Amino acid sequence: MKAVRLYDAMDLRVEQAERPGTPPAGFVNLDVRAAGICGSDLHNYRTGQWISRRPSTAGHEFCGRVTAVGEGVSDLSAGDLVVADSRFWCGECPACRSGRSNVCERLGFVGEVCDGGFAEAVQLPARLLVSHEASVPARVAAMAEPLAVALHAVRRLAPGAGEPVLVVGCGTIGGLTALLLSDLHDGPVLLSDRNAARAETVAQLTGGRIVALDAGAVSTALGDARLRHAVDATGSTAAIAAALDLLHGGGALALVGISHGRLDFDPNVLVEREIALVGCHAFAGELPDAVALLPRLAERLARLIEILPSLDAVPDAYERLLKGKTAALKTIVAIAD
């Protein structure tokens, strides 16, 4: 079968690989239908930071069709359509036993600790698979994993009814966070991104209002309302500091971007304004809920996507995306119907 395999930093190859064998107990074989390129895939390719196996088939945002199930798998059958959980959690450590599998003490990710979805077929533990409705197109089903990340951030932020929320960064996770806020939350959504075209795409999709990341612009947009909640989906320490300065007392700033560098700030700001900094790592139990939202959000999600015609196009897409050459929020490779 064809697979896209990461050998080292800046060394990504499309090549022939062996198809998965008979699934062992508790495992399932899938034919991959569609897979998305994540910013963390690009980061790993550029830096090699998370390479633990050489080579490893990349990709952790994907959907597929079950082709075989191992002994003891009773809730999935051949032909079922599923999405994959990106988190390879142990299920045994104190974090997992307490329901915090996203901070598992031995946490790894599909596409790193095991082969991922940039291949014609893959084998995964059945516990990492969630069924989805047949009416959901493969390209949309492949969005379930990043949608779960955004849903986790929204839930961690927990803005009150009617409260405005600022989303900093309109990439995949920021855009999906804004989409969920527009669908699930009844307060105004403000959007800030240095890429004007990307911000406009998200604004059209969500009804959010684009603002500069400064107090005057936010005040003009909100009038008498006060901004107490924000999500940073950039990882930029400058953007995080600017968002923190904009918040009034009694709110929170949720951090979902991967940062480089350190944040220098006076912790008295958090104490005196009673502002919470909320870390958001992957997702906890949100994947089934994100899958349940797919039919309702399918049309809007499809508008965020560009499609690659085959696995052969993935390496060039990595290079193009690293240079910022795309108008889409998500690049997905179509692999099989």
mmCIF file of C-alpha atoms in Angstrom:
data_model
loop_
_atom_site.group_PDB
_atom_site.id
_atom_site.type_symbol
_atom_site.label_atom_id
_atom_site.label_comp_id
_atom_site.label_asym_id
_atom_site.label_seq_id
_atom_site.Cartn_x
_atom_site.Cartn_y
_atom_site.Cartn_z
ATOM 1 C CA MET A 1 0.000 0.000 0.000
ATOM 2 C CA LYS A 2 1.017 3.636 -0.365
ATOM 3 C CA ALA A 3 1.996 5.609 2.761
ATOM 4 C CA VAL A 4 3.577 8.959 3.661
ATOM 5 C CA ARG A 5 6.402 8.233 6.077
ATOM 6 C CA LEU A 6 8.514 10.573 8.195
ATOM 7 C CA TYR A 7 12.154 9.494 8.501
ATOM 8 C CA ASP A 8 13.630 12.593 10.100
ATOM 9 C CA ALA A 9 13.230 16.358 10.173
ATOM 10 C CA MET A 10 12.608 17.573 6.606
ATOM 11 C CA ASP A 11 12.617 13.973 5.324
ATOM 12 C CA LEU A 12 9.095 12.919 4.319
ATOM 13 C CA ARG A 13 8.646 10.202 1.695
ATOM 14 C CA VAL A 14 5.743 8.668 -0.210
ATOM 15 C CA GLU A 15 6.523 4.998 -0.562
ATOM 16 C CA GLN A 16 5.161 1.483 -0.530
ATOM 17 C CA ALA A 17 4.560 -0.093 2.884
ATOM 18 C CA GLU A 18 3.106 -3.367 4.069
ATOM 19 C CA ARG A 19 -0.617 -3.412 4.719
ATOM 20 C CA PRO A 20 -1.608 -4.168 8.320
ATOM 21 C CA GLY A 21 -1.912 -7.866 9.098
ATOM 22 C CA THR A 22 -4.739 -9.622 10.930
ATOM 23 C CA PRO A 23 -5.737 -7.365 13.833
ATOM 24 C CA PRO A 24 -4.801 -8.711 17.271
ATOM 25 C CA ALA A 25 -7.270 -8.797 20.149
ATOM 26 C CA GLY A 26 -8.783 -5.365 20.771
ATOM 27 C CA PHE A 27 -7.535 -3.900 17.473
ATOM 28 C CA VAL A 28 -9.237 -2.905 14.235
ATOM 29 C CA ASN A 29 -8.054 -2.521 10.630
ATOM 30 C CA LEU A 30 -9.264 0.457 8.596
ATOM 31 C CA ASP A 31 -9.143 1.599 5.029
ATOM 32 C CA VAL A 32 -8.406 5.320 5.421
ATOM 33 C CA ARG A 33 -10.894 7.548 3.583
ATOM 34 C CA ALA A 34 -9.545 11.052 4.286
ATOM 35 C CA ALA A 35 -6.838 12.594 6.475
ATOM 36 C CA GLY A 36 -6.021 16.164 7.492
ATOM 37 C CA ILE A 37 -2.660 17.891 7.831
ATOM 38 C CA CYS A 38 -2.262 19.424 11.299
ATOM 39 C CA GLY A 39 0.045 22.206 12.388
ATOM 40 C CA SER A 40 1.749 19.730 14.717
ATOM 41 C CA ASP A 41 2.494 17.490 11.695
ATOM 42 C CA LEU A 42 4.257 20.444 10.089
ATOM 43 C CA HIS A 43 6.105 21.256 13.321
ATOM 44 C CA ASN A 44 7.338 17.668 13.666
ATOM 45 C CA TYR A 45 8.439 17.635 10.035
ATOM 46 C CA ARG A 46 10.283 20.938 10.397
ATOM 47 C CA THR A 47 11.962 20.242 13.761
ATOM 48 C CA GLY A 48 11.834 16.482 14.363
ATOM 49 C CA GLN A 49 10.863 17.309 17.958
ATOM 50 C CA TRP A 50 8.466 14.401 18.447
ATOM 51 C CA ILE A 51 10.043 11.733 16.267
ATOM 52 C CA SER A 52 10.225 8.523 18.312
ATOM 53 C CA ARG A 53 10.101 5.956 15.472
ATOM 54 C CA ARG A 54 11.929 5.986 12.143
ATOM 55 C CA PRO A 55 10.155 5.767 9.839
ATOM 56 C CA SER A 56 6.618 6.406 11.032
ATOM 57 C CA THR A 57 3.517 6.959 8.944
ATOM 58 C CA ALA A 58 2.325 10.470 9.799
ATOM 59 C CA GLY A 59 -1.208 11.797 10.272
ATOM 60 C CA HIS A 60 -3.554 11.836 13.259
ATOM 61 C CA GLU A 61 -6.689 13.550 11.883
ATOM 62 C CA PHE A 62 -8.485 10.945 9.793
ATOM 63 C CA CYS A 63 -11.524 8.820 9.151
ATOM 64 C CA GLY A 64 -11.910 5.374 7.654
ATOM 65 C CA ARG A 65 -13.955 2.267 6.983
ATOM 66 C CA VAL A 66 -13.517 -0.802 9.191
ATOM 67 C CA THR A 67 -12.227 -3.810 7.248
ATOM 68 C CA ALA A 68 -11.463 -6.296 10.044
ATOM 69 C CA VAL A 69 -11.811 -6.530 13.821
ATOM 70 C CA GLY A 70 -9.770 -8.459 16.342
ATOM 71 C CA GLU A 71 -10.970 -10.765 19.077
ATOM 72 C CA GLY A 72 -12.980 -9.060 21.792
ATOM 73 C CA VAL A 73 -14.130 -6.125 19.636
ATOM 74 C CA SER A 74 -17.912 -6.156 19.879
ATOM 75 C CA ASP A 75 -18.984 -2.585 19.116
ATOM 76 C CA LEU A 76 -17.478 -2.327 15.602
ATOM 77 C CA SER A 77 -17.957 -4.405 12.463
ATOM 78 C CA ALA A 78 -16.567 -4.500 8.942
ATOM 79 C CA GLY A 79 -18.075 -1.655 6.920
ATOM 80 C CA ASP A 80 -18.547 0.740 9.842
ATOM 81 C CA LEU A 81 -17.449 4.335 9.244
ATOM 82 C CA VAL A 82 -15.271 5.744 12.012
ATOM 83 C CA VAL A 83 -13.049 8.647 13.018
ATOM 84 C CA ALA A 84 -9.818 8.173 14.932
ATOM 85 C CA ASP A 85 -8.855 9.523 18.328
ATOM 86 C CA SER A 86 -5.400 11.071 17.982
ATOM 87 C CA ARG A 87 -4.383 10.350 21.591
ATOM 88 C CA PHE A 88 -2.635 7.043 22.322
ATOM 89 C CA TRP A 89 -3.372 6.926 26.060
ATOM 90 C CA CYS A 90 -2.542 4.059 28.403
ATOM 91 C CA GLY A 91 -5.831 3.766 30.317
ATOM 92 C CA GLU A 92 -3.999 2.660 33.461
ATOM 93 C CA CYS A 93 -2.207 5.666 35.006
ATOM 94 C CA PRO A 94 -3.868 7.874 37.659
ATOM 95 C CA ALA A 95 -4.679 10.543 35.055
ATOM 96 C CA CYS A 96 -6.472 8.061 32.781
ATOM 97 C CA ARG A 97 -8.322 6.444 35.676
ATOM 98 C CA SER A 98 -9.561 9.893 36.733
ATOM 99 C CA GLY A 99 -10.942 10.618 33.243
ATOM 100 C CA ARG A 100 -8.032 12.838 32.185
ATOM 101 C CA SER A 101 -6.702 10.759 29.302
ATOM 102 C CA ASN A 102 -5.490 13.915 27.532
ATOM 103 C CA VAL A 103 -2.837 14.310 30.252
ATOM 104 C CA CYS A 104 -2.015 10.583 30.455
ATOM 105 C CA GLU A 105 1.360 10.046 32.083
ATOM 106 C CA ARG A 106 2.437 7.946 29.082
ATOM 107 C CA LEU A 107 0.551 9.891 26.415
ATOM 108 C CA GLY A 108 1.618 9.588 22.801
ATOM 109 C CA PHE A 109 -0.066 10.485 19.537
ATOM 110 C CA VAL A 110 -1.143 8.450 16.548
ATOM 111 C CA GLY A 111 1.280 9.100 13.700
ATOM 112 C CA GLU A 112 4.165 9.315 16.168
ATOM 113 C CA VAL A 113 4.111 6.385 18.605
ATOM 114 C CA CYS A 114 2.217 4.263 16.065
ATOM 115 C CA ASP A 115 1.516 4.559 12.354
ATOM 116 C CA GLY A 116 -1.098 7.143 11.415
ATOM 117 C CA GLY A 117 -3.575 8.037 8.726
ATOM 118 C CA PHE A 118 -1.469 9.188 5.761
ATOM 119 C CA ALA A 119 -1.751 5.702 4.292
ATOM 120 C CA GLU A 120 -4.244 3.569 2.447
ATOM 121 C CA ALA A 121 -4.805 1.442 5.560
ATOM 122 C CA VAL A 122 -4.018 1.536 9.283
ATOM 123 C CA GLN A 123 -4.438 -0.639 12.377
ATOM 124 C CA LEU A 124 -5.519 0.915 15.694
ATOM 125 C CA PRO A 125 -6.954 -0.114 19.062
ATOM 126 C CA ALA A 126 -10.747 -0.221 18.866
ATOM 127 C CA ARG A 127 -10.917 2.105 21.885
ATOM 128 C CA LEU A 128 -9.551 4.908 19.691
ATOM 129 C CA LEU A 129 -12.397 4.771 17.168
ATOM 130 C CA VAL A 130 -15.770 6.531 17.154
ATOM 131 C CA SER A 131 -18.493 5.707 14.617
ATOM 132 C CA HIS A 132 -20.032 8.491 12.549
ATOM 133 C CA GLU A 133 -23.176 8.815 10.443
ATOM 134 C CA ALA A 134 -22.934 7.635 6.848
ATOM 135 C CA SER A 135 -24.376 10.959 5.658
ATOM 136 C CA VAL A 136 -21.211 12.807 6.728
ATOM 137 C CA PRO A 137 -18.704 13.144 3.824
ATOM 138 C CA ALA A 138 -15.238 11.761 4.455
ATOM 139 C CA ARG A 139 -13.611 15.206 4.147
ATOM 140 C CA VAL A 140 -15.892 16.493 6.910
ATOM 141 C CA ALA A 141 -15.490 13.408 9.108
ATOM 142 C CA ALA A 142 -11.720 13.984 9.017
ATOM 143 C CA MET A 143 -12.397 17.302 10.792
ATOM 144 C CA ALA A 144 -13.743 15.575 13.919
ATOM 145 C CA GLU A 145 -10.398 15.503 15.736
ATOM 146 C CA PRO A 146 -9.579 19.231 15.442
ATOM 147 C CA LEU A 147 -13.231 20.013 16.167
ATOM 148 C CA ALA A 148 -12.862 18.077 19.433
ATOM 149 C CA VAL A 149 -9.782 20.158 20.291
ATOM 150 C CA ALA A 150 -11.782 23.352 19.739
ATOM 151 C CA LEU A 151 -14.729 22.010 21.745
ATOM 152 C CA HIS A 152 -12.408 21.210 24.639
ATOM 153 C CA ALA A 153 -11.106 24.791 24.572
ATOM 154 C CA VAL A 154 -14.623 26.244 24.566
ATOM 155 C CA ARG A 155 -15.624 24.065 27.499
ATOM 156 C CA ARG A 156 -12.475 24.876 29.436
ATOM 157 C CA LEU A 157 -13.035 28.604 28.880
ATOM 158 C CA ALA A 158 -16.709 28.289 29.917
ATOM 159 C CA PRO A 159 -17.909 31.833 29.155
ATOM 160 C CA GLY A 160 -21.160 32.854 30.792
ATOM 161 C CA ALA A 161 -24.357 33.330 28.826
ATOM 162 C CA GLY A 162 -24.156 36.414 26.617
ATOM 163 C CA GLU A 163 -20.488 37.052 27.414
ATOM 164 C CA PRO A 164 -18.322 38.272 24.506
ATOM 165 C CA VAL A 165 -15.371 36.063 23.566
ATOM 166 C CA LEU A 166 -12.250 37.091 21.656
ATOM 167 C CA VAL A 167 -10.614 34.426 19.473
ATOM 168 C CA VAL A 168 -6.990 35.271 18.681
ATOM 169 C CA GLY A 169 -5.795 33.375 15.626
ATOM 170 C CA CYS A 170 -8.079 32.189 12.826
ATOM 171 C CA GLY A 171 -6.217 29.067 11.782
ATOM 172 C CA THR A 172 -7.815 25.637 12.065
ATOM 173 C CA ILE A 173 -8.352 25.542 15.834
ATOM 174 C CA GLY A 174 -9.165 29.239 16.187
ATOM 175 C CA GLY A 175 -11.587 29.064 13.277
ATOM 176 C CA LEU A 176 -13.281 25.971 14.664
ATOM 177 C CA THR A 177 -13.449 27.563 18.121
ATOM 178 C CA ALA A 178 -15.192 30.588 16.612
ATOM 179 C CA LEU A 179 -17.552 28.286 14.711
ATOM 180 C CA LEU A 180 -18.501 26.426 17.885
ATOM 181 C CA LEU A 181 -18.962 29.673 19.809
ATOM 182 C CA SER A 182 -21.272 30.970 17.074
ATOM 183 C CA ASP A 183 -23.256 27.727 17.178
ATOM 184 C CA LEU A 184 -23.302 26.912 20.897
ATOM 185 C CA HIS A 185 -22.810 30.262 22.660
ATOM 186 C CA ASP A 186 -25.100 33.283 22.558
ATOM 187 C CA GLY A 187 -22.524 36.026 23.119
ATOM 188 C CA PRO A 188 -20.647 38.152 20.560
ATOM 189 C CA VAL A 189 -17.551 36.615 18.948
ATOM 190 C CA LEU A 190 -14.571 38.838 18.150
ATOM 191 C CA LEU A 191 -11.819 37.660 15.794
ATOM 192 C CA SER A 192 -8.213 38.814 15.511
ATOM 193 C CA ASP A 193 -5.635 37.554 13.038
ATOM 194 C CA ARG A 194 -2.748 39.162 11.143
ATOM 195 C CA ASN A 195 -3.909 37.273 8.043
ATOM 196 C CA ALA A 196 -6.825 39.428 6.892
ATOM 197 C CA ALA A 197 -8.113 36.928 4.333
ATOM 198 C CA ARG A 198 -8.222 34.127 6.879
ATOM 199 C CA ALA A 199 -9.998 36.320 9.425
ATOM 200 C CA GLU A 200 -12.548 37.316 6.789
ATOM 201 C CA THR A 201 -13.239 33.656 5.947
ATOM 202 C CA VAL A 202 -13.963 32.878 9.586
ATOM 203 C CA ALA A 203 -16.011 36.047 10.020
ATOM 204 C CA GLN A 204 -18.241 35.158 7.072
ATOM 205 C CA LEU A 205 -18.725 31.645 8.412
ATOM 206 C CA THR A 206 -19.458 32.607 12.016
ATOM 207 C CA GLY A 207 -20.830 36.127 12.010
ATOM 208 C CA GLY A 208 -17.886 37.147 14.186
ATOM 209 C CA ARG A 209 -16.500 40.675 14.107
ATOM 210 C CA ILE A 210 -12.873 41.276 13.124
ATOM 211 C CA VAL A 211 -10.913 43.533 15.485
ATOM 212 C CA ALA A 212 -7.351 44.651 15.946
ATOM 213 C CA LEU A 213 -5.682 43.338 19.060
ATOM 214 C CA ASP A 214 -5.899 46.617 20.978
ATOM 215 C CA ALA A 215 -8.171 48.125 23.602
ATOM 216 C CA GLY A 216 -9.632 50.813 21.362
ATOM 217 C CA ALA A 217 -10.761 48.366 18.676
ATOM 218 C CA VAL A 218 -12.265 45.959 21.210
ATOM 219 C CA SER A 219 -14.043 48.755 23.064
ATOM 220 C CA THR A 220 -15.498 50.105 19.816
ATOM 221 C CA ALA A 221 -16.725 46.653 18.838
ATOM 222 C CA LEU A 222 -18.363 45.902 22.195
ATOM 223 C CA GLY A 223 -19.720 49.295 23.263
ATOM 224 C CA ASP A 224 -20.791 49.078 26.896
ATOM 225 C CA ALA A 225 -19.986 45.354 27.183
ATOM 226 C CA ARG A 226 -16.750 44.177 28.814
ATOM 227 C CA LEU A 227 -14.390 41.554 27.435
ATOM 228 C CA ARG A 228 -13.643 38.951 30.083
ATOM 229 C CA HIS A 229 -12.954 35.816 28.012
ATOM 230 C CA ALA A 230 -10.516 35.050 25.207
ATOM 231 C CA VAL A 231 -8.919 32.084 23.450
ATOM 232 C CA ASP A 232 -5.400 32.202 22.062
ATOM 233 C CA ALA A 233 -4.928 29.778 19.172
ATOM 234 C CA THR A 234 -1.635 31.239 17.937
ATOM 235 C CA GLY A 235 0.908 30.299 20.584
ATOM 236 C CA SER A 236 2.486 33.729 20.057
ATOM 237 C CA THR A 237 3.718 35.091 23.367
ATOM 238 C CA ALA A 238 3.139 38.630 22.078
ATOM 239 C CA ALA A 239 -0.468 37.792 21.189
ATOM 240 C CA ILE A 240 -1.014 36.101 24.556
ATOM 241 C CA ALA A 241 0.316 39.158 26.407
ATOM 242 C CA ALA A 242 -1.844 41.490 24.327
ATOM 243 C CA ALA A 243 -4.980 39.398 24.910
ATOM 244 C CA LEU A 244 -4.301 39.289 28.641
ATOM 245 C CA ASP A 245 -4.051 43.089 28.737
ATOM 246 C CA LEU A 246 -7.483 43.365 27.099
ATOM 247 C CA LEU A 247 -9.373 41.285 29.663
ATOM 248 C CA HIS A 248 -11.479 42.846 32.378
ATOM 249 C CA GLY A 249 -11.749 41.253 35.797
ATOM 250 C CA GLY A 250 -13.347 37.930 36.544
ATOM 251 C CA GLY A 251 -12.656 36.125 33.293
ATOM 252 C CA ALA A 252 -10.204 33.725 31.666
ATOM 253 C CA LEU A 253 -7.733 33.337 28.835
ATOM 254 C CA ALA A 254 -7.642 29.844 27.329
ATOM 255 C CA LEU A 255 -4.371 28.810 25.686
ATOM 256 C CA VAL A 256 -4.645 26.217 22.933
ATOM 257 C CA GLY A 257 -1.754 27.167 20.635
ATOM 258 C CA ILE A 258 1.714 25.589 20.791
ATOM 259 C CA SER A 259 4.071 28.317 21.981
ATOM 260 C CA HIS A 260 7.725 29.069 21.353
ATOM 261 C CA GLY A 261 9.494 31.206 23.921
ATOM 262 C CA ARG A 262 8.429 32.342 27.375
ATOM 263 C CA LEU A 263 5.769 34.738 28.603
ATOM 264 C CA ASP A 264 6.965 37.566 30.830
ATOM 265 C CA PHE A 265 4.178 39.154 32.847
ATOM 266 C CA ASP A 266 3.313 40.408 36.312
ATOM 267 C CA PRO A 267 1.296 37.689 38.103
ATOM 268 C CA ASN A 268 -0.399 40.408 40.134
ATOM 269 C CA VAL A 269 -2.444 41.083 36.985
ATOM 270 C CA LEU A 270 -4.046 37.659 37.450
ATOM 271 C CA VAL A 271 -4.557 38.170 41.172
ATOM 272 C CA GLU A 272 -5.938 41.701 41.114
ATOM 273 C CA ARG A 273 -8.216 41.144 38.116
ATOM 274 C CA GLU A 274 -8.976 37.541 39.095
ATOM 275 C CA ILE A 275 -8.157 36.249 35.635
ATOM 276 C CA ALA A 276 -7.509 32.563 35.023
ATOM 277 C CA LEU A 277 -4.945 31.280 32.540
ATOM 278 C CA VAL A 278 -6.415 28.011 31.278
ATOM 279 C CA GLY A 279 -4.287 25.454 29.484
ATOM 280 C CA CYS A 280 -6.087 23.298 26.887
ATOM 281 C CA HIS A 281 -4.291 20.135 25.782
ATOM 282 C CA ALA A 282 -5.866 18.148 22.935
ATOM 283 C CA PHE A 283 -9.255 17.013 24.273
ATOM 284 C CA ALA A 284 -10.651 14.829 27.041
ATOM 285 C CA GLY A 285 -14.081 13.289 26.384
ATOM 286 C CA GLU A 286 -15.102 15.627 23.566
ATOM 287 C CA LEU A 287 -14.513 13.449 20.482
ATOM 288 C CA PRO A 288 -17.924 11.679 20.531
ATOM 289 C CA ASP A 289 -19.626 15.043 21.063
ATOM 290 C CA ALA A 290 -17.669 16.555 18.178
ATOM 291 C CA VAL A 291 -18.685 13.628 15.955
ATOM 292 C CA ALA A 292 -22.316 14.195 16.932
ATOM 293 C CA LEU A 293 -22.020 17.820 15.768
ATOM 294 C CA LEU A 294 -20.694 16.911 12.306
ATOM 295 C CA PRO A 295 -24.059 16.552 10.510
ATOM 296 C CA ARG A 296 -25.209 19.982 11.716
ATOM 297 C CA LEU A 297 -21.913 21.685 10.932
ATOM 298 C CA ALA A 298 -21.034 19.750 7.764
ATOM 299 C CA GLU A 299 -21.831 22.478 5.242
ATOM 300 C CA ARG A 300 -19.896 25.128 7.149
ATOM 301 C CA LEU A 301 -16.951 22.814 7.832
ATOM 302 C CA ALA A 302 -16.696 21.970 4.136
ATOM 303 C CA ARG A 303 -16.163 25.655 3.362
ATOM 304 C CA LEU A 304 -12.947 25.642 5.409
ATOM 305 C CA ILE A 305 -11.329 22.762 3.514
ATOM 306 C CA GLU A 306 -9.028 22.367 0.540
ATOM 307 C CA ILE A 307 -8.633 18.855 -0.884
ATOM 308 C CA LEU A 308 -5.481 17.092 -2.027
ATOM 309 C CA PRO A 309 -6.218 14.464 -4.679
ATOM 310 C CA SER A 310 -3.874 11.753 -3.374
ATOM 311 C CA LEU A 311 -1.162 10.838 -0.885
ATOM 312 C CA ASP A 312 1.428 11.754 -3.514
ATOM 313 C CA ALA A 313 0.524 15.424 -3.001
ATOM 314 C CA VAL A 314 1.229 15.461 0.749
ATOM 315 C CA PRO A 315 4.999 16.333 0.771
ATOM 316 C CA ASP A 316 4.516 19.321 -1.536
ATOM 317 C CA ALA A 317 1.536 20.407 0.584
ATOM 318 C CA TYR A 318 3.740 20.353 3.717
ATOM 319 C CA GLU A 319 6.193 22.728 2.050
ATOM 320 C CA ARG A 320 3.436 25.011 0.778
ATOM 321 C CA LEU A 321 1.703 25.141 4.162
ATOM 322 C CA LEU A 322 4.956 25.917 5.980
ATOM 323 C CA LYS A 323 5.282 28.942 3.701
ATOM 324 C CA GLY A 324 1.702 30.010 4.488
ATOM 325 C CA LYS A 325 0.555 29.522 0.900
ATOM 326 C CA THR A 326 -3.076 28.541 1.374
ATOM 327 C CA ALA A 327 -6.391 30.323 1.705
ATOM 328 C CA ALA A 328 -8.018 27.338 3.405
ATOM 329 C CA LEU A 329 -8.086 26.623 7.131
ATOM 330 C CA LYS A 330 -7.594 22.886 6.663
ATOM 331 C CA THR A 331 -5.862 20.771 4.024
ATOM 332 C CA ILE A 332 -7.241 17.248 3.679
ATOM 333 C CA VAL A 333 -6.023 14.441 1.448
ATOM 334 C CA ALA A 334 -8.716 12.284 -0.163
ATOM 335 C CA ILE A 335 -7.586 8.657 -0.019
ATOM 336 C CA ALA A 336 -10.624 6.432 -0.655
ATOM 337 C CA ASP A 337 -14.433 6.684 -0.822
#
